[in-house]
Short mmCIF file of C-alpha atoms and ligand atoms in Angstrom, two decimals:
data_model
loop_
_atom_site.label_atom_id
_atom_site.label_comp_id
_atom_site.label_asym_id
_atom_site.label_seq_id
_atom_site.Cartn_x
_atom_site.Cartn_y
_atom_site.Cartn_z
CA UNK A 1 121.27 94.17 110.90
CA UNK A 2 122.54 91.15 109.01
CA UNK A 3 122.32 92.07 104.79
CA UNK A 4 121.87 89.78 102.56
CA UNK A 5 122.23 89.42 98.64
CA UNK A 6 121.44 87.52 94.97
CA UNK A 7 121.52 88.64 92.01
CA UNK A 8 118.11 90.16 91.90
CA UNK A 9 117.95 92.47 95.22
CA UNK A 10 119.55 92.96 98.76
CA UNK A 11 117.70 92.24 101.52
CA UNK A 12 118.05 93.35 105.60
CA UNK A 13 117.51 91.87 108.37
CA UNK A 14 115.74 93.21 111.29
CA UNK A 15 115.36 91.41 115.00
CA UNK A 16 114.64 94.82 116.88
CA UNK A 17 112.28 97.74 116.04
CA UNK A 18 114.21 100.11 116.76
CA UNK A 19 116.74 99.25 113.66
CA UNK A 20 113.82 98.31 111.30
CA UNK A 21 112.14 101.44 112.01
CA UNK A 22 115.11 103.46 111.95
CA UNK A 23 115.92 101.64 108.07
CA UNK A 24 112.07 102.67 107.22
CA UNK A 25 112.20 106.02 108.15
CA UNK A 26 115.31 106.33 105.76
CA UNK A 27 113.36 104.20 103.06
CA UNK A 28 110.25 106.85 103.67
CA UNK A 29 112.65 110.22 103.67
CA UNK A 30 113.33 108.82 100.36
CA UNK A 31 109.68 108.95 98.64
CA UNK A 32 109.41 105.27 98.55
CA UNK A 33 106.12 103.43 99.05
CA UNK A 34 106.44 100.56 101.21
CA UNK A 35 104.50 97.04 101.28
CA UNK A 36 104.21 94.70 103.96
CA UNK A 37 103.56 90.93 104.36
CA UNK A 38 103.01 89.52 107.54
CA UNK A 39 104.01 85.66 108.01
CA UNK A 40 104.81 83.28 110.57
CA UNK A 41 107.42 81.47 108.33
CA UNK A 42 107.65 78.64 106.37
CA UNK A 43 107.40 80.19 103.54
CA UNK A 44 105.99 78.61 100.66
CA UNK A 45 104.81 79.44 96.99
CA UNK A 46 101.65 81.29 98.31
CA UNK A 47 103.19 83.67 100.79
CA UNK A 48 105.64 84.03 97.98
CA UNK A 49 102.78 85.31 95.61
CA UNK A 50 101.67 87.67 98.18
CA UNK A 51 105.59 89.14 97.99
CA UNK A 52 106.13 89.23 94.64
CA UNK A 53 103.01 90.92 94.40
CA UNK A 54 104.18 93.60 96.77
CA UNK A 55 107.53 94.26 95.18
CA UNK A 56 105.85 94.69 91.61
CA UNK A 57 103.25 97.62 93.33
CA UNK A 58 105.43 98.77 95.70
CA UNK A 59 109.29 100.10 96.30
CA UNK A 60 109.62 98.14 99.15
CA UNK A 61 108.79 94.96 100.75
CA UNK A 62 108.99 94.69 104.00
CA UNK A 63 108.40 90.43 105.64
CA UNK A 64 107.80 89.61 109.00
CA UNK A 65 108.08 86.08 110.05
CA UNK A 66 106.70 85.96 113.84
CA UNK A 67 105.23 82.59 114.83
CA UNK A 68 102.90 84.91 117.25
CA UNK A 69 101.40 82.99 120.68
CA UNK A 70 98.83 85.47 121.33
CA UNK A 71 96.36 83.58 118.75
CA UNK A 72 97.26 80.11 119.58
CA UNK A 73 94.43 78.28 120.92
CA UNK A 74 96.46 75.22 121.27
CA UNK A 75 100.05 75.23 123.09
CA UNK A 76 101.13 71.89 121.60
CA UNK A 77 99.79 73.52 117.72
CA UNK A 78 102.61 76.63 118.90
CA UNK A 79 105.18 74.60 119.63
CA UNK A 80 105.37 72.37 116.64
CA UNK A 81 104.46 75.02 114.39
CA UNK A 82 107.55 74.42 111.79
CA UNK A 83 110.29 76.93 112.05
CA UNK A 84 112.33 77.09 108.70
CA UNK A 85 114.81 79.98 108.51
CA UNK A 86 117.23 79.44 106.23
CA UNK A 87 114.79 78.11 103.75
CA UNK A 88 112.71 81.10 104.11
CA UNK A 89 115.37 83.68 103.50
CA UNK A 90 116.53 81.64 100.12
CA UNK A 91 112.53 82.01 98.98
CA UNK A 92 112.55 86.05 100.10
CA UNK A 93 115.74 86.81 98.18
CA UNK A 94 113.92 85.23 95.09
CA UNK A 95 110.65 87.63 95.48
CA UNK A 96 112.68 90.66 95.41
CA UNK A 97 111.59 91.40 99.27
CA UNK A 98 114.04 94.48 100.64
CA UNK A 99 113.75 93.84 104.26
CA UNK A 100 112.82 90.86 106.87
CA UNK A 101 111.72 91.91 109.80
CA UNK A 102 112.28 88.78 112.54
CA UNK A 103 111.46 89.85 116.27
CA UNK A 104 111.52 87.97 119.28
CA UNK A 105 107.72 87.82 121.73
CA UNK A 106 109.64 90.79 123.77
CA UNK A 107 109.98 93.28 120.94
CA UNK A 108 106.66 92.64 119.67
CA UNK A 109 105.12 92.48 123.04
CA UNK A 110 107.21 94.66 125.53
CA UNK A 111 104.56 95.19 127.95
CA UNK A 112 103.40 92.04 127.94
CA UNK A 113 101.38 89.33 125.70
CA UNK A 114 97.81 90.56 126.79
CA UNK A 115 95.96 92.88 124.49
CA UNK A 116 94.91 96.23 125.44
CA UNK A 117 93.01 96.64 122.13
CA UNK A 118 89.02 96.51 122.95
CA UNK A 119 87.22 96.23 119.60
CA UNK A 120 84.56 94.86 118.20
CA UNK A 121 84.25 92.92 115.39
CA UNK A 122 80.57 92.10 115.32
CA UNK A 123 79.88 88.85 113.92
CA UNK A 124 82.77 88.77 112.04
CA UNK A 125 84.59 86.61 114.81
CA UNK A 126 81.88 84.30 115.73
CA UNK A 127 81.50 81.78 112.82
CA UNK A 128 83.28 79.00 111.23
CA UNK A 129 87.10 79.58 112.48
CA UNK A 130 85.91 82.04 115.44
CA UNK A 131 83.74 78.99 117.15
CA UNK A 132 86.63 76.65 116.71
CA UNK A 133 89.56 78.89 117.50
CA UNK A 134 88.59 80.72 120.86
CA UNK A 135 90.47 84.01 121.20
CA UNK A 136 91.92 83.41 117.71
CA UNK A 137 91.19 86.65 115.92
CA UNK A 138 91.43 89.05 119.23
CA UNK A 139 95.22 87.55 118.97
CA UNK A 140 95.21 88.16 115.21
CA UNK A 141 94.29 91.92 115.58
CA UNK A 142 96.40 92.31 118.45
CA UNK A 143 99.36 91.05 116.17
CA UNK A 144 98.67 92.77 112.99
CA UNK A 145 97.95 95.89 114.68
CA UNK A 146 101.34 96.05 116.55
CA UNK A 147 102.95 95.04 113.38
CA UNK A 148 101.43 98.01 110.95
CA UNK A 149 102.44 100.25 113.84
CA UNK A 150 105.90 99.20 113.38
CA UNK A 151 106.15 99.06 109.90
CA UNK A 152 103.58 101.60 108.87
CA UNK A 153 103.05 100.17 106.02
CA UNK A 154 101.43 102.01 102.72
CA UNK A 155 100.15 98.77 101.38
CA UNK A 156 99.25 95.40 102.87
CA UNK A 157 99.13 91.98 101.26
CA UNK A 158 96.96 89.19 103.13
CA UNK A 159 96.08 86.08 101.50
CA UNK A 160 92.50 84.90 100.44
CA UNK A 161 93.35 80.90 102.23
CA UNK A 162 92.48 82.59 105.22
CA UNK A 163 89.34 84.63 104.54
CA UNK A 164 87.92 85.31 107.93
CA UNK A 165 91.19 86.92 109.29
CA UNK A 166 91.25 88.88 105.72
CA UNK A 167 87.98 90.26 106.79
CA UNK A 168 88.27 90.92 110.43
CA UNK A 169 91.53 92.79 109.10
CA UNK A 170 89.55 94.61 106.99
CA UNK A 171 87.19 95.44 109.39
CA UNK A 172 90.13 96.72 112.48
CA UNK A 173 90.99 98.52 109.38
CA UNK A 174 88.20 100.33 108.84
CA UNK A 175 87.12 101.22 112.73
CA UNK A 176 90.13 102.34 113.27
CA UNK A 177 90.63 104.02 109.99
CA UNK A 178 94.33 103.06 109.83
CA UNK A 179 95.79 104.75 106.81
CA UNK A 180 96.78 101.64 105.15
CA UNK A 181 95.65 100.18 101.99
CA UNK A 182 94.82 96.46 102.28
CA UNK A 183 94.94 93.98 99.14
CA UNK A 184 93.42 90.17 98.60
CA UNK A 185 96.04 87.77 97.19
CA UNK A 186 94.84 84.72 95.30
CA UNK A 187 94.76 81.26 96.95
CA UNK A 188 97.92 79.49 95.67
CA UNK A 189 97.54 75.76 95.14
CA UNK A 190 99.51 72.54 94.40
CA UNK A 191 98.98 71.02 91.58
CA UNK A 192 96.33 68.44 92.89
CA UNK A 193 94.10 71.65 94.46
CA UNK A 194 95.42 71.15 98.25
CA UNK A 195 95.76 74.93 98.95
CA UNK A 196 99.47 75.32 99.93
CA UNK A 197 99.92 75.74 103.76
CA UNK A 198 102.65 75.79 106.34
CA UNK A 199 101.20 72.69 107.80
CA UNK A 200 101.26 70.98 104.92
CA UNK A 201 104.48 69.71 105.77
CA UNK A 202 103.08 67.83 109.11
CA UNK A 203 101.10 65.45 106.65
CA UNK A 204 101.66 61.72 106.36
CA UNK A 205 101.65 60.57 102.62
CA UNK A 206 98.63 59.10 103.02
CA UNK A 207 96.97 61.74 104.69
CA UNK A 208 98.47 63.96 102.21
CA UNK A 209 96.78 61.50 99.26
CA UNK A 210 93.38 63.03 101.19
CA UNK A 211 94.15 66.19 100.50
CA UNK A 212 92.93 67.33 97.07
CA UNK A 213 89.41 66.11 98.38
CA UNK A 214 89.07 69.61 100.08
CA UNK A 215 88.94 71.79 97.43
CA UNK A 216 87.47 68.98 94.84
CA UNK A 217 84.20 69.40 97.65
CA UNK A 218 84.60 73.30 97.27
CA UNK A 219 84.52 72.93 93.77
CA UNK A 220 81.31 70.90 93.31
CA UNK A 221 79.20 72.97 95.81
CA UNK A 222 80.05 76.27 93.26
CA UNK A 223 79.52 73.87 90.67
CA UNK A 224 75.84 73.16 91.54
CA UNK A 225 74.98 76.23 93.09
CA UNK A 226 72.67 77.51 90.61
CA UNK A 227 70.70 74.05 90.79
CA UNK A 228 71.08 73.81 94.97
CA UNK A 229 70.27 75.80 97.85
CA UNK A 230 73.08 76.46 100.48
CA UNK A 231 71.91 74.44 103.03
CA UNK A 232 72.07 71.33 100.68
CA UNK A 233 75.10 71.91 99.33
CA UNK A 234 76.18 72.50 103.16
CA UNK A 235 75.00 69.06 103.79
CA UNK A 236 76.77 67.35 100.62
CA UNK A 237 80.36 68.96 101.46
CA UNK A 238 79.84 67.48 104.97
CA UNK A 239 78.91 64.18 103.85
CA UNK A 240 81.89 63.78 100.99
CA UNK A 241 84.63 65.54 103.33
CA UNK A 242 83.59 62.86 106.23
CA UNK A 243 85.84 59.84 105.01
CA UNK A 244 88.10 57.82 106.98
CA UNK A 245 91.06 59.62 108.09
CA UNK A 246 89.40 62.83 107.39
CA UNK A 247 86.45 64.89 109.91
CA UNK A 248 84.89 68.08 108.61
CA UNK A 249 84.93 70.99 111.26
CA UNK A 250 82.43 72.45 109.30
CA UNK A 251 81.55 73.70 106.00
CA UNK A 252 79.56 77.28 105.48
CA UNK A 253 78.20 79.28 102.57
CA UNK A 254 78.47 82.70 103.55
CA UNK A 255 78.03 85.91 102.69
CA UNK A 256 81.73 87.81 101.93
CA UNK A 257 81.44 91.01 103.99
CA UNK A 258 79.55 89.77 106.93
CA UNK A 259 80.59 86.08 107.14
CA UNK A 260 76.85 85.22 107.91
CA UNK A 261 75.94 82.28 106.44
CA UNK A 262 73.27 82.83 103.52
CA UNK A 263 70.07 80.93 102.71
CA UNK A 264 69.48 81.85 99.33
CA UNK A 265 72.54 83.05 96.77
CA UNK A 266 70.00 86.06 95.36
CA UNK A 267 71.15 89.24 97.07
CA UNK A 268 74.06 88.79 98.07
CA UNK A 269 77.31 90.55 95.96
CA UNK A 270 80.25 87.90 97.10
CA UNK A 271 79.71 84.33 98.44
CA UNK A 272 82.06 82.04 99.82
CA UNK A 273 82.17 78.23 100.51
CA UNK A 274 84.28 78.28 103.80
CA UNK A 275 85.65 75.03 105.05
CA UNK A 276 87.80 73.21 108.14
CA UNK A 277 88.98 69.83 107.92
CA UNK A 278 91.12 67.59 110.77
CA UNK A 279 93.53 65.58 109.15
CA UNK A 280 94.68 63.59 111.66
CA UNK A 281 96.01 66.43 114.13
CA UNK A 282 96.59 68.50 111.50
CA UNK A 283 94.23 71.48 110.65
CA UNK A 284 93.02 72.49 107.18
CA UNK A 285 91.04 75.52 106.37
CA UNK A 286 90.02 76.35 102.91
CA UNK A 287 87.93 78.82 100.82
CA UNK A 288 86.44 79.14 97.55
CA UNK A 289 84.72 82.25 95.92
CA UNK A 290 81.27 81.10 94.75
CA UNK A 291 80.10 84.42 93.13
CA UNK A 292 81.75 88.20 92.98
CA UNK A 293 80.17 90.52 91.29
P1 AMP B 301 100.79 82.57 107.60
O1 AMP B 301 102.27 82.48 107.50
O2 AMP B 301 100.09 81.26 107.52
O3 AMP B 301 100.33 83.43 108.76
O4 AMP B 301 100.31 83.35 106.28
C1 AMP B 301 100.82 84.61 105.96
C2 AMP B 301 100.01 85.19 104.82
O5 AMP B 301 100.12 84.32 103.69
C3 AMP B 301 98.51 85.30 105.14
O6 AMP B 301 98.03 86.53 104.61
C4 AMP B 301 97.93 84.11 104.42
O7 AMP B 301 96.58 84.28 104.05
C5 AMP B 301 98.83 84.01 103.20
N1 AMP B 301 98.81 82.66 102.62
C6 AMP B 301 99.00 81.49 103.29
N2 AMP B 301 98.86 80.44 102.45
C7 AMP B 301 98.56 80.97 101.23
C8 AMP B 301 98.30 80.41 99.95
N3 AMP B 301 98.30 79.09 99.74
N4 AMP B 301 98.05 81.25 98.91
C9 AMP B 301 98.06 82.60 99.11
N5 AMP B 301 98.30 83.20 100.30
C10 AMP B 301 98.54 82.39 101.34
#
């Protein structure tokens, strides 16, 4: 355990779970409510949101930052996925998190990397980042499943950006009935709209100048949504994301709690304009909340 301090809170770090959960159990004993943030690092401003969040609602934070293989797709996207320690622990000490939880594959995986858990998510993993990502989300579960059982958690913060894995989350949480209590954190965006990412960093200037397009397209298709169907507004976002240097995975309207895409807004309680962009070799995803009601 290595502690750390500022002015506003002291924070411990955890690399094995035996010590973390031997701190929790401690934090527990003591009535204290406990939130938890999973990361893979590089913090920035939005997983910062999701933090401070925690620490206002609960007595605890609790980070993990585990760059986890399991739902890689892409070895090369693994291995370059930015790794920024030192940084990260300055930008925890300013959220007021109380512990960071950094394990190595073997503590998080001491059998072994492949996953035992068998369920099924329904159509939730098929769309949009499901057709694109094979074996994403079964990764995803496997991961956040390991990590609640760990840190048993009271309340966990996930982030809107990545909406799919918010609801397939949702969903493990429900089939399983996990007694955990999961909560949606606003997108957090630069100034220009690019929804702040990790792999923000990988851009080019000028492919970073390309950026703001994303969620300027998101923001038009709500805009005319009460004048539009989906599938033309579908076919728009395509056509205005599809500039040089740019190539739209794909865009979808779709319905919040299912993820299937929608044909007509009527009936439906949430919608969301879903989107994946290549940027050169860098991947965007995005999301915008059409309607909630
Ligand atoms: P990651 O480190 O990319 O696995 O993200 C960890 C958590 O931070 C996930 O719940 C993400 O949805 C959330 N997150 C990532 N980027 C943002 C953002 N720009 N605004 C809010 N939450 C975010």
């Amino acid at each position: 355990m290595i502690r750390f301090r500022n002015q506003l809170t002291t924070m411990y770090l955890f690399k094995t779970t035996t010590d973390l959960s031997r701190h929790l159990e401690k934090v527990r004993r003591a009535g204290k409510t406990i939130g938890f943030v999973p990361t893979m690092g590089a913090l920035h401003e939005g997983h910062a949101s999701l933090l401070r969040q925690s620490a206002e609602e609960t007595n605890c934070t609790v980070c993990s930052i585990f760059v986890n293989p399991t739902q890689f797709n892409e070895t090369t996207d693994l291995v370059k996925y930015p790794r920024t320690p030192e940084k990260d622990i300055a930008l925890l000490l300013d959220t007021g998190c109380s512990v960071l939880f950094m394990p190595d594959v073997v503590e998080v995986y001491p059998s072994g990397q492949q996953s035992s858990l068998h369920l099924d998510f329904g159509y939730l993993d098929q769309p949009m980042e499901g057709a694109y990502r094979p074996g994403h989300f079964v990764g995803v579960a496997q991961v956040v499943k390991r990590l609640l059982d760990i840190v048993q958690p009271d309340e966990l913060f996930m982030g809107q950006k990545d909406f799919q894995q918010f609801a397939i989350v949702r969903h493990m949480l429900t089939e399983m009935a996990l007694p955990v209590n999961l909560k949606m954190c606003f997108t957090v965006r630069e100034t220009d709209g690019l929804a702040m990412s990790s792999r923000n960093m990988h851009l080019t200037p000028a492919q970073r100048a390309l950026g703001p397009l994303i969620y300027q397209v998101l923001s038009q298709a709500k805009a005319n949504m009460h004048d539009q169907l989906p599938a033309a507004l579908k076919l728009t976002a395509m056509k205005l994301l599809s500039v040089p240097g740019m190539e739209p995975e794909y865009f979808e309207i779709v319905d919040g709690r299912t993820l299937q895409p929608i044909t007509i807004f009527e009936g439906h309680d949430m919608v969301v304009a879903c989107t994946a962009v290549r940027v050169g070799d860098v991947r965007l995803i995005d999301n915008l909340i059409m309607k909630m009601s």
